[in-house]
PDB file of C-alpha atoms in Angstrom:
ATOM      1  CA  UNK A 375      -7.590 -27.586  25.277  1.00 49.00           C
ATOM      2  CA  UNK A 376      -7.305 -24.263  23.491  1.00 61.00           C
ATOM      3  CA  UNK A 377      -4.120 -23.257  21.763  1.00 82.00           C
ATOM      4  CA  UNK A 378      -2.806 -19.730  21.699  1.00 90.00           C
ATOM      5  CA  UNK A 379      -3.009 -18.087  18.292  1.00 93.00           C
ATOM      6  CA  UNK A 380       0.060 -16.301  17.027  1.00 97.00           C
ATOM      7  CA  UNK A 381      -0.056 -12.920  15.299  1.00 97.00           C
ATOM      8  CA  UNK A 382       0.972 -13.237  11.675  1.00 97.00           C
ATOM      9  CA  UNK A 383       4.443 -11.829  11.075  1.00 97.00           C
ATOM     10  CA  UNK A 384       3.381 -10.788   7.583  1.00 98.00           C
ATOM     11  CA  UNK A 385       0.512  -8.760   9.071  1.00 98.00           C
ATOM     12  CA  UNK A 386       2.923  -6.914  11.357  1.00 98.00           C
ATOM     13  CA  UNK A 387       5.296  -6.261   8.447  1.00 98.00           C
ATOM     14  CA  UNK A 388       2.375  -4.981   6.355  1.00 98.00           C
ATOM     15  CA  UNK A 389       1.349  -2.470   9.016  1.00 98.00           C
ATOM     16  CA  UNK A 390       4.921  -1.274   9.587  1.00 98.00           C
ATOM     17  CA  UNK A 391       5.555  -0.971   5.848  1.00 98.00           C
ATOM     18  CA  UNK A 392       2.282   0.933   5.444  1.00 97.00           C
ATOM     19  CA  UNK A 393       3.376   3.436   8.074  1.00 97.00           C
ATOM     20  CA  UNK A 394       6.836   3.699   6.499  1.00 97.00           C
ATOM     21  CA  UNK A 395       5.140   4.297   3.157  1.00 96.00           C
ATOM     22  CA  UNK A 396       3.704   7.520   4.556  1.00 96.00           C
ATOM     23  CA  UNK A 397       6.976   8.628   6.184  1.00 95.00           C
ATOM     24  CA  UNK A 398      10.425   7.328   5.258  1.00 95.00           C
ATOM     25  CA  UNK A 399       9.912   5.044   2.217  1.00 93.00           C
ATOM     26  CA  UNK A 400       7.054   6.573   0.262  1.00 89.00           C
ATOM     27  CA  UNK A 401       6.555   4.228  -2.700  1.00 89.00           C
ATOM     28  CA  UNK A 402       8.573   1.158  -1.684  1.00 95.00           C
ATOM     29  CA  UNK A 403       6.945   0.962   1.742  1.00 97.00           C
ATOM     30  CA  UNK A 404       3.479   1.123   0.214  1.00 97.00           C
ATOM     31  CA  UNK A 405       4.189  -1.653  -2.278  1.00 97.00           C
ATOM     32  CA  UNK A 406       5.617  -3.815   0.498  1.00 98.00           C
ATOM     33  CA  UNK A 407       2.537  -3.139   2.632  1.00 98.00           C
ATOM     34  CA  UNK A 408       0.219  -4.178  -0.187  1.00 98.00           C
ATOM     35  CA  UNK A 409       2.098  -7.379  -1.016  1.00 98.00           C
ATOM     36  CA  UNK A 410       2.610  -8.540   2.570  1.00 98.00           C
ATOM     37  CA  UNK A 411      -0.926  -7.503   3.524  1.00 98.00           C
ATOM     38  CA  UNK A 412      -2.441  -9.756   0.884  1.00 98.00           C
ATOM     39  CA  UNK A 413      -0.076 -12.571   1.833  1.00 98.00           C
ATOM     40  CA  UNK A 414      -0.949 -12.192   5.522  1.00 98.00           C
ATOM     41  CA  UNK A 415      -4.693 -12.231   4.908  1.00 98.00           C
ATOM     42  CA  UNK A 416      -4.315 -15.384   2.845  1.00 97.00           C
ATOM     43  CA  UNK A 417      -2.198 -17.001   5.550  1.00 97.00           C
ATOM     44  CA  UNK A 418      -4.758 -16.089   8.227  1.00 97.00           C
ATOM     45  CA  UNK A 419      -7.660 -17.403   6.151  1.00 97.00           C
ATOM     46  CA  UNK A 420      -5.874 -20.696   5.430  1.00 97.00           C
ATOM     47  CA  UNK A 421      -5.029 -21.336   9.092  1.00 96.00           C
ATOM     48  CA  UNK A 422      -7.466 -19.371  11.310  1.00 95.00           C
ATOM     49  CA  UNK A 423      -6.805 -21.608  14.309  1.00 94.00           C
ATOM     50  CA  UNK A 424      -3.099 -20.776  14.182  1.00 95.00           C
ATOM     51  CA  UNK A 425      -2.877 -17.121  13.091  1.00 97.00           C
ATOM     52  CA  UNK A 426      -4.532 -13.830  13.956  1.00 97.00           C
ATOM     53  CA  UNK A 427      -3.853 -10.251  12.896  1.00 97.00           C
ATOM     54  CA  UNK A 428      -6.303  -9.715  10.054  1.00 97.00           C
ATOM     55  CA  UNK A 429      -6.907  -6.157  11.280  1.00 97.00           C
ATOM     56  CA  UNK A 430      -3.191  -5.381  11.152  1.00 98.00           C
ATOM     57  CA  UNK A 431      -2.957  -6.728   7.610  1.00 98.00           C
ATOM     58  CA  UNK A 432      -6.045  -4.777   6.553  1.00 98.00           C
ATOM     59  CA  UNK A 433      -4.640  -1.559   8.036  1.00 98.00           C
ATOM     60  CA  UNK A 434      -1.386  -2.103   6.125  1.00 98.00           C
ATOM     61  CA  UNK A 435      -3.335  -2.736   2.930  1.00 98.00           C
ATOM     62  CA  UNK A 436      -5.408   0.420   3.349  1.00 98.00           C
ATOM     63  CA  UNK A 437      -2.349   2.555   4.101  1.00 98.00           C
ATOM     64  CA  UNK A 438      -0.523   1.093   1.109  1.00 98.00           C
ATOM     65  CA  UNK A 439      -3.363   1.419  -1.423  1.00 98.00           C
ATOM     66  CA  UNK A 440      -4.291   4.959  -0.367  1.00 97.00           C
ATOM     67  CA  UNK A 441      -0.673   6.059  -0.676  1.00 97.00           C
ATOM     68  CA  UNK A 442      -0.333   4.463  -4.121  1.00 96.00           C
ATOM     69  CA  UNK A 443      -3.562   6.171  -5.234  1.00 97.00           C
ATOM     70  CA  UNK A 444      -2.218   9.524  -4.059  1.00 96.00           C
ATOM     71  CA  UNK A 445       1.038   8.905  -5.950  1.00 94.00           C
ATOM     72  CA  UNK A 446      -0.873   8.071  -9.133  1.00 96.00           C
ATOM     73  CA  UNK A 447      -3.055  11.166  -8.816  1.00 96.00           C
ATOM     74  CA  UNK A 448       0.024  13.301  -8.140  1.00 95.00           C
ATOM     75  CA  UNK A 449       1.847  12.008 -11.214  1.00 93.00           C
ATOM     76  CA  UNK A 450      -1.290  12.457 -13.310  1.00 93.00           C
ATOM     77  CA  UNK A 451      -1.716  16.040 -12.073  1.00 92.00           C
ATOM     78  CA  UNK A 452       1.968  16.733 -12.810  1.00 91.00           C
ATOM     79  CA  UNK A 453       1.708  15.370 -16.358  1.00 89.00           C
ATOM     80  CA  UNK A 454      -1.556  17.182 -17.064  1.00 88.00           C
ATOM     81  CA  UNK A 455      -0.265  20.476 -15.672  1.00 85.00           C
ATOM     82  CA  UNK A 456       3.055  20.491 -17.510  1.00 83.00           C
ATOM     83  CA  UNK A 457       1.523  18.889 -20.584  1.00 82.00           C
ATOM     84  CA  UNK A 458      -1.069  21.640 -20.601  1.00 77.00           C
ATOM     85  CA  UNK A 459       1.630  24.287 -20.267  1.00 74.00           C
ATOM     86  CA  UNK A 460       3.552  22.724 -23.156  1.00 75.00           C
ATOM     87  CA  UNK A 461       0.391  22.625 -25.263  1.00 76.00           C
ATOM     88  CA  UNK A 462      -0.358  26.292 -24.482  1.00 72.00           C
ATOM     89  CA  UNK A 463       3.196  27.257 -25.371  1.00 73.00           C
ATOM     90  CA  UNK A 464       2.990  25.309 -28.638  1.00 75.00           C
ATOM     91  CA  UNK A 465      -0.481  26.647 -29.517  1.00 69.00           C
ATOM     92  CA  UNK A 466       0.549  30.276 -28.943  1.00 69.00           C
ATOM     93  CA  UNK A 467       3.701  30.092 -31.058  1.00 65.00           C
TER      94      UNK A 467
END
């Protein structure tokens, strides 16, 4: 007798949060996607006969990590640009 596997709720939340991280909740959504994505993958690996949805969790993780990387690069570019302008202003005075 085969039992029906249930999609992990955490995997669904991870995917939704990952999408929200790119739209409505830029940083908070991405962090939520990363946390719940890792939790979902662990849950699915611990009980593979009960849960499915590893692809959903992985998609949420990818969306979350890529968005966080873009945020970090954006902040770094901002600091380097305005830091460079400040340095040029200080060096020329």
